Tab-separated table of C-alpha atoms in Angstrom:
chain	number	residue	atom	x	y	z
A	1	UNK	CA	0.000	0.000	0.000
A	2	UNK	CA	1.476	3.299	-0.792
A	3	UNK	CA	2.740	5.392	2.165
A	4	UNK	CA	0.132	8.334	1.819
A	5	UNK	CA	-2.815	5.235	2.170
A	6	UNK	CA	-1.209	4.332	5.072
A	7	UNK	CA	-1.038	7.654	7.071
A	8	UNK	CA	-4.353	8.199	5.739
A	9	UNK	CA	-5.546	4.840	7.394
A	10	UNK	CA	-3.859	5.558	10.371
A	11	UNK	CA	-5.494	8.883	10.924
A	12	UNK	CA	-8.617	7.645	10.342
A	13	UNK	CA	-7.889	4.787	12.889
A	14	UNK	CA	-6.740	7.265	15.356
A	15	UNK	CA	-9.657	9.216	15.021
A	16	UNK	CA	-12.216	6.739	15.543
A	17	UNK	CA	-10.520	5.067	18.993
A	18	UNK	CA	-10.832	8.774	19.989
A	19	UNK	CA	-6.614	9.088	20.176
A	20	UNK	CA	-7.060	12.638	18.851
A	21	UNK	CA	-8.990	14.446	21.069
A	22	UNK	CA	-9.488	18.625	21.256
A	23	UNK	CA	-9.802	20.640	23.487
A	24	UNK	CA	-7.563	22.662	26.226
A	25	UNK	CA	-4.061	20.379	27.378
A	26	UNK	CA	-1.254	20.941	29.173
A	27	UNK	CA	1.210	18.545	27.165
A	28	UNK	CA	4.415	17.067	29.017
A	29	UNK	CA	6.732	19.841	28.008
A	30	UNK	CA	4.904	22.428	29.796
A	31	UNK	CA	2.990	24.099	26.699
A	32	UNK	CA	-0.604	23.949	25.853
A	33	UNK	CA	-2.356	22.887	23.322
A	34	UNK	CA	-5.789	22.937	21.939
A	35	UNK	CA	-5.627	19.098	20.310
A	36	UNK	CA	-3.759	16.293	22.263
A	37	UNK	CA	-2.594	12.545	20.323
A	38	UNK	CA	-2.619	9.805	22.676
A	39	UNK	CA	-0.752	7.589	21.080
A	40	UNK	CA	-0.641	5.627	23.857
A	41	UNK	CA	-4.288	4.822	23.287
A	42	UNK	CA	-4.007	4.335	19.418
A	43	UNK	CA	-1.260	1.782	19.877
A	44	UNK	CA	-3.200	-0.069	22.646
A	45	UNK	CA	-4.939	-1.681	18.992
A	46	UNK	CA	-3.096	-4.353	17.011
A	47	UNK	CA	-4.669	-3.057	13.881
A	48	UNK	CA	-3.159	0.772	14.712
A	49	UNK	CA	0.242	-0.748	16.470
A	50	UNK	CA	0.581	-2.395	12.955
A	51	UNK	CA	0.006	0.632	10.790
A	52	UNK	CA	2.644	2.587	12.860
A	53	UNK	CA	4.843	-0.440	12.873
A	54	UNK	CA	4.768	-0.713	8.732
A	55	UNK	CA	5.073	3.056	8.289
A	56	UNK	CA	8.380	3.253	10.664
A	57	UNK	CA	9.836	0.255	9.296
A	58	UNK	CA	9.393	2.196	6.284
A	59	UNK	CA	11.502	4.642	7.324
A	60	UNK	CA	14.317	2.666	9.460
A	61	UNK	CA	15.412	0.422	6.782
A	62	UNK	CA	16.956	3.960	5.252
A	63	UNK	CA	18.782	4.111	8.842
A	64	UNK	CA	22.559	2.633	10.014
A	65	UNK	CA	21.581	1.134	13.311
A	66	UNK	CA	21.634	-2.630	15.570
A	67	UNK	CA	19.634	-1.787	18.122
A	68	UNK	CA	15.876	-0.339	18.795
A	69	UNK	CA	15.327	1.605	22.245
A	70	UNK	CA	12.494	2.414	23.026
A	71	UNK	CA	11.662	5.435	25.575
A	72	UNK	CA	8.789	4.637	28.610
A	73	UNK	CA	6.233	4.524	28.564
A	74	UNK	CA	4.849	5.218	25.074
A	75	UNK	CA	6.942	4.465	22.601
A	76	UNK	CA	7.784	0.624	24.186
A	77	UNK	CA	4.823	-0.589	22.176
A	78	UNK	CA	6.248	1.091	18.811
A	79	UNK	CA	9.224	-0.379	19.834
A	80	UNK	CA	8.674	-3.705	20.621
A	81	UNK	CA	6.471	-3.766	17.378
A	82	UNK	CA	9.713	-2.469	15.515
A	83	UNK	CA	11.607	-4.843	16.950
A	84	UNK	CA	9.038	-7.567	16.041
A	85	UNK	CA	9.256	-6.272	12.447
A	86	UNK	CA	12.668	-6.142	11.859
A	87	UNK	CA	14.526	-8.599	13.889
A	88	UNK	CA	16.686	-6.160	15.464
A	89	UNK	CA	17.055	-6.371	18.950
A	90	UNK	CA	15.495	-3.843	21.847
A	91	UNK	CA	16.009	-1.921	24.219
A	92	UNK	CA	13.916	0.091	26.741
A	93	UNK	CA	14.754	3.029	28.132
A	94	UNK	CA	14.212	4.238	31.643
A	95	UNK	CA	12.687	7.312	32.903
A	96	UNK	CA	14.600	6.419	36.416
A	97	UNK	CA	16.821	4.561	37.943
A	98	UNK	CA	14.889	1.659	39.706
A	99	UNK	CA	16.032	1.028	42.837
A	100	UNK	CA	15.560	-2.270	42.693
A	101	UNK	CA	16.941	-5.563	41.178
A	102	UNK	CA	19.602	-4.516	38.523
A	103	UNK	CA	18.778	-0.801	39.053
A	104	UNK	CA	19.670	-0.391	35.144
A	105	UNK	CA	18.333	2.536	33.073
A	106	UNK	CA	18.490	0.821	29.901
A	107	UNK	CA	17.122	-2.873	29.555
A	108	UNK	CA	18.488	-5.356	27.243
A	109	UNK	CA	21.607	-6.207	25.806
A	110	UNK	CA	23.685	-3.780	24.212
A	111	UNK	CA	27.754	-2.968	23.577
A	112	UNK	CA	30.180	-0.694	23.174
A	113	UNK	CA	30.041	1.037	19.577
A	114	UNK	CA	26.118	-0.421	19.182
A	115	UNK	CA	23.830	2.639	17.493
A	116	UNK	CA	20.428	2.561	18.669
A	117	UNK	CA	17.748	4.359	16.987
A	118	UNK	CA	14.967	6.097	19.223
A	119	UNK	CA	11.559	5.526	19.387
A	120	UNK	CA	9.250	7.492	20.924
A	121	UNK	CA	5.059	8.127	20.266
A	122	UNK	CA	5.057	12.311	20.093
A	123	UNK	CA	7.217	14.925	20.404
A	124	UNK	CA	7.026	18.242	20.985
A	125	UNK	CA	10.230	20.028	22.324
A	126	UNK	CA	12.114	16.843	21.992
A	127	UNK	CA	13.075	16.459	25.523
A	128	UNK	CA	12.237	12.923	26.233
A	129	UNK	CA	14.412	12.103	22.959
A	130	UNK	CA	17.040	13.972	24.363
A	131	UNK	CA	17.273	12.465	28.134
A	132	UNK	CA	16.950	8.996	26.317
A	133	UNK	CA	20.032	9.669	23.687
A	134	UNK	CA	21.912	11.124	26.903
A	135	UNK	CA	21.300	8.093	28.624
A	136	UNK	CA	22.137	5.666	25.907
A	137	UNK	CA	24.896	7.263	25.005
A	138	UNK	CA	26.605	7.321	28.333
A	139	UNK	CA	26.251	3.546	28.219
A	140	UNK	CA	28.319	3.949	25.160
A	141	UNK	CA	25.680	3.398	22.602
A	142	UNK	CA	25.908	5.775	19.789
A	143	UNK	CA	22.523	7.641	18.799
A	144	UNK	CA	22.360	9.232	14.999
A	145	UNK	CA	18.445	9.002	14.778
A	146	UNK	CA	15.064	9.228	16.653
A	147	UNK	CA	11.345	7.881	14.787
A	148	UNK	CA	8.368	9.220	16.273
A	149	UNK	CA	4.737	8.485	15.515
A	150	UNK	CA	3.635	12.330	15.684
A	151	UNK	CA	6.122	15.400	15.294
A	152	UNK	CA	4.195	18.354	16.837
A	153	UNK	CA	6.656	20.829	14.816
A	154	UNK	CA	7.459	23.436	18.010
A	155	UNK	CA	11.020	23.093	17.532
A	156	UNK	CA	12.126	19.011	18.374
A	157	UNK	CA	13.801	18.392	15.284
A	158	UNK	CA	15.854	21.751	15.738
A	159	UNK	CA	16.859	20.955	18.813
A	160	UNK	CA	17.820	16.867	18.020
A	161	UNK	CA	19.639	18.437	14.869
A	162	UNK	CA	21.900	20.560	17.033
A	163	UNK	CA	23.387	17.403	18.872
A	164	UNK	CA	23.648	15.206	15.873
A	165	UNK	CA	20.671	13.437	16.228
A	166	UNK	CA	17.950	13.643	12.910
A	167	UNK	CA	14.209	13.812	13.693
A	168	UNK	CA	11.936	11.109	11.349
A	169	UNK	CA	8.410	11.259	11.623
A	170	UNK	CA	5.409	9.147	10.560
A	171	UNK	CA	3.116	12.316	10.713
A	172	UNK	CA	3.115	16.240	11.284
A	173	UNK	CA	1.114	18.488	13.264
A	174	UNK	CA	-0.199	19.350	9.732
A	175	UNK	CA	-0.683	15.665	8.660
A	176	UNK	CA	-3.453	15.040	11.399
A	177	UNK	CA	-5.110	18.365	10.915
A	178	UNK	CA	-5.634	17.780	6.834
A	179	UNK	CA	-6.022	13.987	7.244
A	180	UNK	CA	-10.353	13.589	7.553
């Protein structure tokens, strides 16, 4: 199926699980925002996890990396699913230290002079991305590229650019507003 079907599709699919809602929301970063993605909702559906799944695939395979990671909480399920699709190993990435057990920040197994791409469900300042590639990279995991489902466009792929990472998205701000 071409790639403009898909997004199409996986508007549409968003839309009718309600996982774009509107409104008044105070998103993670601080800002507000009259529409809100929950792609954490959208993804909770095999038939939506899939769409996202083919469309990022779409855009890894043109990406040098050997291992997935995947930031908590939402983009574990894009993830995994990437994982599942490609056959390249995971990893998930901590918001915290647990204090518990291993108390690792990243799970799964990973080396010296790996490159991990990250996954995440929306940005919008690109923070999360950021704290993740910090994180990964002080394990000694090299980070050249992030996929998200949903770019908001306030500036994340600006910031990512300025320490060497490069912003993919499956859909813009845009994308979801023209999309019916």
């Amino acid at each position: 199926m071409r790639e403009k079907a898909l997004k199409t599709e996986l508007v549409k699919g968003m839309k009718s699980v309600g996982a774009l809602k509107y409104g008044r929301f105070v998103l993670s970063s601080g800002k507000v925002s009259d529409y809100y993605v929950d792609v954490k909702l959208a993804s909770s559906f095999p038939e939506i996890l899939s769409l996202i799944s083919t469309l990022m695939k779409r855009v890894a395979i043109k990406l040098d990396f050997n291992r997935i990671a995947g930031v908590a909480v939402g983009g574990i399920p894009i993830a995994t699913s990437l994982s599942l699709e490609t056959g390249i190993p995971l990893l998930v990435v901590r918001k915290k230290r647990k204090e518990y057990g291993t108390k690792n920040l990243v799970e799964g197994l990973f080396g010296e002079g790996d490159v991990a791409i990250i996954v995440e469900d929306v940005t919008t300042t690109g923070n999360s991305i950021l704290d993740a590639a910090s994180v990964l990279r002080n394990e000694g995991v090299d980070v050249n590229d992030a996929i998200v489902v949903v770019d908001r466009e306030e500036g994340a792929k600006e910031k990512l650019k300025n320490v060497g990472i490069n912003l993919h998205s499956i859909l813009s701000a845009d994308e979801l507003k023209v999309i019916d």
